[in-house]
XYZ file of C-alpha atoms in Angstrom:
436
model
C 63.395 -275.769 -132.703
C 60.542 -277.150 -130.668
C 62.594 -276.835 -127.467
C 63.560 -273.236 -128.315
C 59.934 -272.356 -129.077
C 58.789 -273.929 -125.812
C 61.485 -272.004 -123.915
C 60.365 -268.706 -125.408
C 56.752 -269.466 -124.546
C 57.633 -270.207 -120.937
C 59.993 -267.250 -120.490
C 57.206 -264.817 -119.536
C 55.568 -267.109 -116.924
C 58.962 -267.723 -115.287
C 59.710 -263.993 -115.183
C 56.329 -263.297 -113.598
C 56.796 -266.078 -111.052
C 60.061 -264.512 -109.928
C 58.105 -261.443 -108.836
C 55.854 -263.467 -106.552
C 56.746 -262.952 -102.864
C 58.019 -265.989 -100.987
C 55.832 -264.929 -98.048
C 52.441 -263.281 -97.863
C 49.490 -262.987 -95.510
C 45.755 -263.510 -95.835
C 42.925 -263.080 -93.366
C 40.579 -265.841 -92.294
C 37.837 -266.046 -94.917
C 40.026 -264.791 -97.778
C 40.631 -266.751 -100.959
C 44.119 -268.184 -101.431
C 44.775 -266.707 -104.859
C 48.072 -265.541 -106.345
C 47.998 -262.882 -109.034
C 51.059 -263.371 -111.257
C 49.826 -261.218 -114.126
C 48.914 -264.033 -116.542
C 45.502 -264.396 -118.207
C 43.357 -266.710 -116.084
C 42.937 -269.387 -118.744
C 46.722 -269.509 -119.318
C 47.472 -269.680 -115.603
C 45.008 -272.551 -115.121
C 46.642 -274.544 -117.915
C 50.245 -273.864 -116.918
C 50.276 -273.801 -113.125
C 49.039 -276.061 -110.353
C 49.078 -275.263 -106.629
C 49.523 -277.742 -103.793
C 48.756 -276.804 -100.188
C 50.263 -278.225 -97.019
C 49.516 -277.076 -93.484
C 52.223 -276.590 -90.853
C 51.495 -278.806 -87.830
C 47.760 -278.545 -88.549
C 47.945 -274.852 -87.698
C 45.953 -273.837 -90.782
C 43.055 -275.292 -92.711
C 41.644 -274.664 -96.168
C 38.428 -275.404 -98.008
C 38.770 -276.962 -101.438
C 35.822 -278.006 -103.547
C 36.572 -279.053 -107.102
C 38.052 -276.129 -109.010
C 36.900 -273.500 -106.510
C 39.703 -271.309 -105.161
C 40.677 -272.474 -101.648
C 39.607 -270.327 -98.709
C 41.558 -269.884 -95.449
C 39.440 -270.964 -92.485
C 41.680 -270.940 -89.401
C 44.777 -268.930 -88.352
C 48.191 -270.480 -88.827
C 50.771 -271.066 -91.538
C 50.365 -272.707 -94.907
C 53.020 -273.838 -97.392
C 52.053 -273.480 -101.047
C 54.059 -275.090 -103.833
C 53.604 -273.794 -107.382
C 54.227 -276.409 -110.109
C 54.499 -275.972 -113.861
C 52.114 -278.386 -115.610
C 51.577 -279.902 -112.177
C 55.000 -281.581 -112.384
C 57.900 -279.099 -112.146
C 58.210 -277.156 -108.835
C 58.927 -273.488 -109.655
C 58.025 -271.566 -106.483
C 57.363 -272.078 -102.774
C 55.210 -269.540 -100.934
C 54.709 -269.380 -97.165
C 51.245 -268.023 -96.370
C 50.410 -266.625 -92.937
C 46.700 -266.999 -92.191
C 45.719 -264.418 -89.582
C 42.424 -263.497 -87.911
C 40.549 -260.738 -89.736
C 41.641 -257.362 -88.359
C 39.016 -254.603 -88.257
C 39.781 -250.970 -87.458
C 38.137 -247.574 -87.400
C 39.704 -245.601 -90.280
C 41.181 -242.241 -89.314
C 41.493 -239.044 -91.310
C 41.515 -236.713 -88.288
C 44.220 -234.059 -88.029
C 46.498 -234.681 -85.052
C 49.193 -232.701 -83.326
C 52.319 -234.771 -82.730
C 54.780 -233.892 -79.957
C 58.004 -235.887 -79.566
C 60.645 -235.682 -76.864
C 63.913 -237.364 -77.759
C 66.225 -239.419 -75.581
C 68.788 -236.908 -74.323
C 69.319 -233.932 -76.642
C 70.251 -234.183 -80.316
C 73.217 -232.324 -81.797
C 71.727 -230.293 -84.663
C 74.628 -227.930 -85.318
C 78.154 -226.854 -84.391
C 79.528 -223.344 -84.081
C 82.844 -221.736 -83.308
C 83.319 -220.004 -79.936
C 85.114 -216.656 -79.867
C 87.021 -216.254 -76.607
C 87.923 -213.004 -74.830
C 91.075 -212.666 -76.918
C 89.110 -212.970 -80.165
C 90.373 -216.465 -80.966
C 88.016 -219.082 -82.440
C 87.548 -222.521 -80.837
C 85.238 -225.512 -81.224
C 86.022 -228.109 -78.530
C 83.127 -230.393 -79.552
C 84.227 -230.555 -83.190
C 87.799 -231.266 -82.088
C 86.442 -234.134 -79.958
C 84.774 -235.638 -83.037
C 81.130 -234.894 -82.150
C 78.916 -235.136 -85.272
C 75.465 -233.867 -86.239
C 72.854 -236.381 -85.119
C 74.809 -237.607 -82.081
C 72.734 -237.668 -78.876
C 74.097 -236.047 -75.699
C 73.033 -238.298 -72.808
C 74.902 -236.993 -69.756
C 77.484 -234.502 -68.489
C 79.727 -235.639 -65.605
C 77.272 -238.531 -65.010
C 74.334 -236.118 -64.721
C 71.536 -237.205 -67.092
C 70.602 -234.614 -69.720
C 66.890 -234.421 -70.545
C 66.329 -230.925 -71.959
C 68.275 -228.409 -74.024
C 68.102 -225.739 -71.300
C 69.408 -228.245 -68.760
C 72.374 -229.061 -71.023
C 73.133 -225.366 -71.439
C 73.036 -224.700 -67.698
C 75.168 -227.758 -66.852
C 77.925 -226.856 -69.297
C 78.022 -223.212 -68.183
C 78.068 -224.048 -64.468
C 80.584 -226.899 -64.644
C 82.708 -225.025 -67.154
C 83.430 -222.329 -64.596
C 85.594 -224.837 -62.724
C 88.011 -224.917 -65.653
C 88.156 -228.711 -65.842
C 87.277 -231.048 -68.760
C 83.714 -232.398 -68.724
C 83.027 -236.097 -69.196
C 80.252 -236.095 -71.815
C 78.426 -239.268 -72.824
C 76.912 -239.542 -76.323
C 74.991 -242.047 -78.433
C 76.553 -242.317 -81.888
C 74.174 -241.225 -84.683
C 74.545 -244.277 -86.975
C 75.621 -247.257 -84.878
C 73.686 -246.170 -81.765
C 76.761 -247.131 -79.718
C 77.366 -245.271 -76.461
C 80.690 -243.442 -76.175
C 82.123 -240.802 -73.891
C 84.740 -238.123 -74.344
C 86.298 -235.289 -72.386
C 85.586 -231.737 -73.581
C 86.783 -228.526 -71.928
C 84.271 -225.631 -72.220
C 85.448 -222.219 -73.476
C 84.107 -218.905 -72.184
C 82.191 -217.307 -75.058
C 82.635 -213.542 -75.380
C 79.374 -213.159 -77.355
C 77.001 -215.139 -75.096
C 78.829 -214.494 -71.806
C 78.693 -218.212 -71.009
C 80.885 -221.306 -71.062
C 80.172 -223.406 -74.179
C 81.508 -226.452 -76.015
C 80.423 -225.358 -79.533
C 77.170 -227.293 -80.049
C 73.573 -226.510 -80.950
C 71.165 -229.058 -79.421
C 67.429 -229.748 -79.467
C 65.266 -231.909 -77.225
C 61.879 -232.034 -78.939
C 59.971 -231.632 -82.176
C 56.338 -231.114 -83.106
C 54.081 -230.981 -86.143
C 50.704 -231.748 -87.675
C 49.864 -235.108 -89.233
C 46.905 -237.414 -89.825
C 45.542 -240.392 -87.902
C 45.452 -243.571 -90.011
C 43.533 -246.108 -87.915
C 42.291 -246.994 -84.451
C 42.007 -250.616 -83.288
C 39.149 -250.757 -80.731
C 40.129 -254.100 -79.177
C 43.563 -252.882 -78.100
C 43.042 -249.076 -78.094
C 46.041 -248.936 -80.450
C 46.421 -246.402 -83.228
C 48.721 -245.723 -86.150
C 49.479 -242.348 -87.723
C 51.772 -240.521 -90.200
C 52.867 -243.659 -92.065
C 56.537 -242.627 -91.911
C 59.283 -242.120 -89.366
C 59.755 -238.724 -87.706
C 63.169 -237.241 -88.373
C 64.899 -234.122 -87.135
C 64.473 -231.254 -89.594
C 68.139 -230.192 -89.443
C 69.981 -233.514 -89.371
C 67.391 -235.688 -91.188
C 68.150 -238.339 -88.549
C 65.378 -240.443 -86.976
C 64.480 -239.156 -83.533
C 65.258 -241.533 -80.660
C 61.926 -241.522 -78.886
C 61.899 -240.861 -75.154
C 58.254 -239.944 -74.806
C 55.606 -238.239 -76.852
C 51.905 -237.700 -77.319
C 49.258 -237.026 -79.921
C 46.373 -234.588 -79.495
C 43.573 -233.376 -81.691
C 44.367 -230.559 -84.115
C 42.390 -228.062 -86.154
C 43.497 -227.004 -89.630
C 43.512 -223.219 -89.974
C 44.970 -222.871 -93.461
C 46.558 -224.554 -96.491
C 49.685 -223.671 -98.431
C 49.316 -225.277 -101.858
C 51.918 -227.567 -103.369
C 53.602 -226.703 -106.622
C 56.488 -228.211 -108.542
C 59.604 -228.041 -106.383
C 57.748 -226.662 -103.347
C 55.680 -229.085 -101.229
C 52.684 -227.441 -99.576
C 51.529 -227.912 -96.008
C 48.627 -227.874 -93.601
C 48.771 -225.169 -90.948
C 47.041 -226.120 -87.729
C 46.695 -225.560 -84.017
C 46.715 -228.202 -81.272
C 43.749 -228.941 -79.009
C 44.873 -230.435 -75.709
C 41.446 -230.794 -74.107
C 38.617 -232.882 -75.508
C 39.009 -235.150 -78.523
C 42.030 -237.198 -79.509
C 44.537 -237.755 -76.719
C 47.132 -240.510 -76.657
C 50.752 -241.463 -76.125
C 53.502 -242.337 -78.602
C 55.440 -245.512 -77.905
C 57.040 -246.230 -81.309
C 58.564 -244.155 -84.106
C 59.250 -246.457 -87.087
C 59.638 -246.346 -90.860
C 55.930 -247.168 -91.117
C 54.638 -244.485 -88.744
C 54.108 -243.585 -85.117
C 52.114 -245.815 -82.787
C 50.668 -245.862 -79.285
C 47.378 -245.917 -77.393
C 44.445 -243.489 -77.438
C 42.358 -242.659 -74.381
C 39.161 -243.203 -76.353
C 37.953 -244.074 -79.833
C 38.051 -241.239 -82.388
C 35.055 -240.359 -84.545
C 34.914 -240.622 -88.329
C 31.674 -239.210 -89.745
C 32.102 -241.172 -92.986
C 32.027 -244.614 -91.397
C 29.877 -246.359 -88.837
C 31.851 -248.984 -86.979
C 34.928 -250.778 -88.263
C 36.232 -251.896 -91.651
C 38.620 -254.799 -92.472
C 42.309 -254.277 -93.185
C 43.678 -255.609 -96.480
C 46.901 -257.582 -96.479
C 49.643 -256.171 -98.706
C 49.165 -258.805 -101.418
C 45.464 -257.878 -101.661
C 46.167 -254.289 -102.660
C 45.719 -253.707 -106.388
C 46.331 -250.981 -108.908
C 43.275 -248.877 -109.579
C 40.816 -246.451 -107.935
C 40.794 -245.793 -104.185
C 40.064 -242.861 -101.897
C 41.497 -241.153 -98.839
C 40.133 -239.443 -95.739
C 41.767 -236.187 -94.632
C 41.012 -232.746 -93.111
C 41.582 -229.506 -95.013
C 39.571 -227.100 -92.884
C 38.770 -227.137 -89.175
C 38.281 -230.724 -88.060
C 35.920 -231.886 -90.825
C 37.006 -235.147 -92.471
C 36.514 -235.214 -96.245
C 36.699 -238.028 -98.785
C 38.841 -237.633 -101.940
C 39.535 -239.888 -104.940
C 43.015 -241.203 -105.757
C 44.561 -243.834 -108.018
C 46.969 -246.568 -106.910
C 49.460 -246.568 -109.789
C 52.131 -249.020 -108.672
C 52.636 -251.603 -105.917
C 55.931 -252.591 -104.278
C 55.574 -255.522 -101.893
C 59.291 -255.314 -101.035
C 59.324 -251.716 -99.809
C 58.627 -252.290 -96.132
C 62.114 -251.234 -94.981
C 61.414 -247.709 -96.264
C 57.660 -247.777 -95.709
C 57.059 -247.227 -99.439
C 54.622 -249.886 -100.603
C 52.748 -248.066 -103.349
C 52.792 -245.055 -105.631
C 49.559 -243.069 -105.645
C 48.159 -240.182 -107.678
C 45.597 -237.612 -106.529
C 42.756 -237.571 -109.085
C 40.107 -235.646 -107.151
C 39.601 -232.250 -108.854
C 38.427 -230.547 -105.653
C 41.478 -231.715 -103.691
C 43.836 -230.686 -106.496
C 42.243 -227.229 -106.629
C 42.646 -226.727 -102.872
C 46.091 -228.260 -102.270
C 47.798 -228.814 -105.629
C 48.216 -232.461 -104.632
C 49.835 -234.106 -101.601
C 50.938 -231.680 -98.893
C 52.772 -231.965 -95.584
C 50.333 -232.794 -92.805
C 48.452 -235.171 -95.118
C 50.847 -237.956 -94.078
C 48.853 -240.741 -92.469
C 45.636 -240.083 -94.387
C 44.034 -243.543 -94.666
C 43.666 -245.101 -98.125
C 40.508 -247.164 -98.678
C 39.969 -249.596 -101.548
C 37.027 -251.975 -102.008
C 35.826 -251.251 -98.478
C 39.172 -252.128 -96.866
C 41.954 -250.056 -95.326
C 44.944 -250.695 -97.592
C 47.441 -248.086 -96.407
C 48.260 -244.443 -95.734
C 49.650 -241.464 -97.633
C 53.294 -240.836 -96.685
C 55.496 -238.797 -99.048
C 55.016 -236.365 -101.922
C 57.056 -236.306 -105.131
C 58.627 -232.850 -105.001
C 58.663 -232.456 -108.786
C 55.093 -233.753 -109.185
C 52.981 -233.065 -106.064
C 49.979 -234.865 -107.574
C 51.882 -238.116 -106.911
C 53.568 -239.672 -103.916
C 54.146 -242.802 -101.845
C 51.879 -244.787 -99.578
C 52.664 -247.355 -96.898
C 50.810 -250.672 -96.621
C 48.308 -250.939 -93.762
C 49.526 -254.469 -93.031
C 53.019 -253.133 -92.271
C 51.582 -250.506 -89.940
C 49.647 -253.221 -88.070
C 52.858 -255.169 -87.501
C 54.669 -252.154 -86.096
C 51.695 -251.201 -83.917
C 51.649 -254.644 -82.285
C 48.090 -255.373 -83.422
C 49.389 -258.274 -85.507
C 51.313 -260.895 -83.487
C 55.090 -260.529 -83.428
C 55.662 -264.065 -84.643
C 53.592 -263.327 -87.741
C 55.565 -260.153 -88.344
C 58.856 -262.013 -88.081
C 57.780 -264.389 -90.805
C 57.061 -261.928 -92.888
C 60.747 -239.668 -93.940
C 59.060 -236.547 -93.898
C 60.317 -233.827 -91.624
C 58.616 -232.005 -88.760
C 59.050 -228.378 -87.845
C 60.732 -227.691 -84.531
C 60.618 -224.846 -82.099
C 64.353 -224.073 -82.374
C 67.543 -225.108 -80.628
C 69.862 -224.060 -77.822
C 73.589 -223.274 -78.060
C 75.877 -225.172 -75.694
């Protein structure tokens, strides 16, 4: 009976320990504490922690019962023991230099040009005899495939693809068309013979293609030491195919919000804005990942709510409870609004969904109904630290949505070293497409 009783008593601690990550990061100067959800007195009696540095790459301060503090960058191995005797968990801790950034909140215009042109639709071609054809479909071309070249001529724009196919099609010979497959990203080529289209008076292969996309989002952070920025907090996908856009080149510019369409159940709202290509925010886009878009800015942006930089919290330092966001609802004025972090998911990096948040600010709810498109990237601040960014809205409850961890954005931006990272989808409107 005693053994059964002891087992039942220890069941909860073991369950909680299983939810501890096997890897986590802390900044220099942070305490090495691990929140497993047990009362402090119970944790102190049940669990003991032993610390071992990797090749003297990290150091800690320990004084009596005081929680150890990380003092130098490197890697630390922590072993968790039950009653100080039974090993139950090993945690690898990356100690990194403190990262400080200027929090964003500014509205930005995002312009993306894809590699080649993306297939966003297929359509039948009616020839001069009234018969229907679709050579591309017969060749197995799928939505989301990327057209790279025609007869070894590189395709860069939708109008160029249209002109090539029409001109070469007049010769009556099959075209050698090279594509990148939508899922595997493998390059393949196939021969397709264009058909003269009675409706458009051109030679076509039965495809709709698009070469670029654009929309309004929000800047999350700017890192002064590297001129790097992060924005959006999610990957940019094509509005028709829902496929991630293969980035060729892109840029961000300042934007001004001209109006708001409120969110309601089943209908996400949006910010409506115009781009400013002169003074203000100007930068390039070098990465389009599940945690946002990244690149360099020509100069530091301004945030009227903060003077200087603030530290970035590591994912394990984020906690449930009150926080606030910066975002623009009118013009280019950044405003501060209250939110609540309801749930944390330290294993959601692959999808960029590290937390569930709720809008609690009455003024923001009155103006927007909750989270709206264009708010993606709005920085989330908690206890004076940047902890993440707003990313997605829950369609059936626009007061709630997802956020991405700031730590994950730093990895993808290159601000955090690659070796540290290795240890460790909203849609944009587009200007249309061209039939080929």
